[in-house]
XYZ file of C-alpha atoms in Angstrom:
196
model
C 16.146 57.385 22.743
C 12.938 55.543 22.292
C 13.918 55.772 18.310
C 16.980 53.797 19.346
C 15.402 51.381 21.352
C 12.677 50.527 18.066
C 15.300 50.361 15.929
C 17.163 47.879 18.280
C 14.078 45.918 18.434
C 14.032 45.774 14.810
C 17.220 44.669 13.870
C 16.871 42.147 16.162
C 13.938 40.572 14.361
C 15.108 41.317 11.319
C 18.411 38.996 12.668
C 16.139 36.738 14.376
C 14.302 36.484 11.534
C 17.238 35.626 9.227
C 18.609 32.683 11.282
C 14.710 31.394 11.400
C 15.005 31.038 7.711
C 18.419 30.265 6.633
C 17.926 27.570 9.682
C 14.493 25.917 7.885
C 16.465 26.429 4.262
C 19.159 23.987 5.594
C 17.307 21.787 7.046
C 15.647 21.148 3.585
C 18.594 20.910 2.061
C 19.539 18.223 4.168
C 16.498 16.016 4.147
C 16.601 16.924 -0.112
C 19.901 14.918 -0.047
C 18.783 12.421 2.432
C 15.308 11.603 0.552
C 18.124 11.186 -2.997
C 19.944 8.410 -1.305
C 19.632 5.090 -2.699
C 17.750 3.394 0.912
C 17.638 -0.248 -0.281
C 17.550 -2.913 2.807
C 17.976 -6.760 1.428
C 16.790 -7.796 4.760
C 13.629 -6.339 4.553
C 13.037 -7.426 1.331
C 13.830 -11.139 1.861
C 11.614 -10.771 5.355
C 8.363 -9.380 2.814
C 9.130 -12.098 0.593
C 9.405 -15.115 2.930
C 6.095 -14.109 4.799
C 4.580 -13.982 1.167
C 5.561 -17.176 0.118
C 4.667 -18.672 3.959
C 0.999 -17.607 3.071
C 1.137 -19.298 -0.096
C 2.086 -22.279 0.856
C -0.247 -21.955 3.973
C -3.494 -21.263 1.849
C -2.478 -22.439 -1.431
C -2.640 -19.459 -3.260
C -1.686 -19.001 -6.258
C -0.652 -15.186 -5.960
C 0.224 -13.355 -3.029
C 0.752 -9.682 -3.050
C 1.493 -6.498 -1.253
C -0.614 -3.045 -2.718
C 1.709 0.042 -0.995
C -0.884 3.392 -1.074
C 1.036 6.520 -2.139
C 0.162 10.086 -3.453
C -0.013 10.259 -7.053
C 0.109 13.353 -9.370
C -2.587 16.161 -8.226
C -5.781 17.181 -9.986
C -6.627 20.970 -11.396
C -8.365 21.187 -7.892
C -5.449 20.672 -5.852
C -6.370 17.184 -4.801
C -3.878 14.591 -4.641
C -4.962 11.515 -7.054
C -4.674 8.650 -4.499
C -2.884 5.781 -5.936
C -1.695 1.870 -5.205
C 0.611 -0.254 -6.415
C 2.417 -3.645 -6.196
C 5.787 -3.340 -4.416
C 5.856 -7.610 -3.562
C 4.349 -10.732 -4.937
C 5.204 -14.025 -4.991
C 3.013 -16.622 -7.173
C 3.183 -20.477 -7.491
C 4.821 -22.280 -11.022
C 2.867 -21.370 -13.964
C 0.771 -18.486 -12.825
C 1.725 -15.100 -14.573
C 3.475 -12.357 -12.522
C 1.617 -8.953 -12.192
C 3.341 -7.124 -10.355
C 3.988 -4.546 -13.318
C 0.848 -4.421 -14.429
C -0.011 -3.353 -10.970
C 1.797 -0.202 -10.817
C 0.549 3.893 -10.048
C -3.542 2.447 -10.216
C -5.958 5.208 -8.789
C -7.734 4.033 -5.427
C -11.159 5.077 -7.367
C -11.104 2.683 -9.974
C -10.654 -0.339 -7.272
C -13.975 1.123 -5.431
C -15.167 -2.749 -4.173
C -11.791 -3.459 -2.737
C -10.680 -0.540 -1.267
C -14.777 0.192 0.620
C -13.549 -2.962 3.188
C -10.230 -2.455 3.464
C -10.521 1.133 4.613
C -13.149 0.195 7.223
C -10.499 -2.404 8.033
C -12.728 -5.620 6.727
C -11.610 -8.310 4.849
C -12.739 -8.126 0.978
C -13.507 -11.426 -0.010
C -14.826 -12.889 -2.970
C -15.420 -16.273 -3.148
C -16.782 -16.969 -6.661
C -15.563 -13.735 -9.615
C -18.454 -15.416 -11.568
C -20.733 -14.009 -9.202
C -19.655 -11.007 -8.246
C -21.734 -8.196 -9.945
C -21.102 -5.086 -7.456
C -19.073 -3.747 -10.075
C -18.317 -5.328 -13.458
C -14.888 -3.067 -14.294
C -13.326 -4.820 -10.964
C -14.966 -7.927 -12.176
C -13.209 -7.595 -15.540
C -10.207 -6.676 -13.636
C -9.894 -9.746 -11.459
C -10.792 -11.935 -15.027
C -8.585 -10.767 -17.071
C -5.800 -11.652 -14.164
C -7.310 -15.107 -14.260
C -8.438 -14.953 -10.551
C -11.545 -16.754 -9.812
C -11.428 -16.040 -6.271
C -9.945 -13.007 -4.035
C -9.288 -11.779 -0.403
C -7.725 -8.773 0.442
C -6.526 -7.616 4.738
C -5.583 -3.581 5.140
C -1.689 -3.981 6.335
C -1.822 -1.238 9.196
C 0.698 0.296 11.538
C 0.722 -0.420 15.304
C -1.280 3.337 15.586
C -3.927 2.075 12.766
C -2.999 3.782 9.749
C -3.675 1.690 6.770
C -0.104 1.539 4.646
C -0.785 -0.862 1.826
C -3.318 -4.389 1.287
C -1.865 -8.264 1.566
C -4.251 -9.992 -1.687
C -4.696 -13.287 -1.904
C -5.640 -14.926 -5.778
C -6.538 -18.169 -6.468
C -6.568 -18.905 -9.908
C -6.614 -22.838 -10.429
C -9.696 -23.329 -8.377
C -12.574 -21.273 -6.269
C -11.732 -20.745 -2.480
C -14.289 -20.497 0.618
C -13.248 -18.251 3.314
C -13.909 -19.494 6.955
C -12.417 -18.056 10.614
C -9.615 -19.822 10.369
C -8.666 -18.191 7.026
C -9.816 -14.947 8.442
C -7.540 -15.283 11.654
C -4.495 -16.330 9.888
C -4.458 -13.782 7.111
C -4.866 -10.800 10.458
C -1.813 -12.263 11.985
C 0.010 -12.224 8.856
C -0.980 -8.444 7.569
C 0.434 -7.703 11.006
C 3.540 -9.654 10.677
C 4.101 -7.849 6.972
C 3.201 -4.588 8.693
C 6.374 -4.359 11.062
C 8.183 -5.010 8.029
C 7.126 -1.936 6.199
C 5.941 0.431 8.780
């Protein structure tokens, strides 16, 4: 009798069991064909873009740009290889577009601006010729032309830091005062709802 009653108990785990994982093996297969859909929303896009080119206009900038975080390839040690890159940027006539040059770039190697921006600080710099706190980033910002830089975390409403809103002036240098620093919050929230 009490053989019965084990073996009852284990069939019905053993059925349990089954509809456990042909259950989670659905569900994947589901969200595999969900995450292959083509998800493309012109509405967004022309909302990212306008609030772009309203901060352009609004600071006279000569580039304004969106840096999206996401997971790159991993390492031998299992760790991801944190990357950025430019998903929107608008620019005034006659500076150079760089959004493709800006694509799959590992957090590490943009120490300086990523060091404010996670601790959810502005990174501003005024003059490129006199920033020295690390000369690759200073190379990188010269060989874009950009003699001056600032750079807001976009976050979600909870806090989580989704991408950076830059800011390059090219033509001319560019102070940074509250004003400035006000305006460019209110507008890495306003780009936020967009993409969050």
């Amino acid at each position: 009798m009490e053989i019965g009653l084990e073996l009852g108990y284990i069939i019905a785990a053993l059925i349990s069991a089954g509809v456990t994982f042909g259950s989670m093996w659905c569900k994947g297969k589901i969200k595999e064909r969900k995450d292959k859909v083509f998800n493309y929303d012109p509405n967004l896009h022309s909302n990212v873009m306008t609030a772009l080119e309203y901060m352009r206009q609004e600071t006279e900038a000569d580039r304004v740009y969106i840096l999206e975080f996401h997971n790159g390839e991993h390492y031998f040690s299992g760790r991801s290889q944190q990357k950025f890159s430019c998903t929107y940027e608008v620019v005034s006539e006659g500076i150079s577009r760089e959004v493709q040059d800006l694509q799959n770039i590992r957090i590490s190697s943009m120490h300086y601006l990523i060091k404010d921006v996670v601790q959810g600080e502005t990174f501003m710099c005024k003059n490129v010729e006199e920033f020295c706190d690390d000369l690759s980033f200073k190379s990188f910002m010269e060989t874009r032309g950009v003699m001056s830089m600032f750079a807001r975390p976009i976050k979600t409403l909870n806090g989580k830091i989704i991408g950076i809103v830059v800011m390059d002036f090219v033509k001319d240098y560019r102070t940074w005062g509250k004003n400035a620093e006000e305006f460019l919050q209110k507008q890495s929230k306003i780009i936020s709802g967009y993409l969050a």
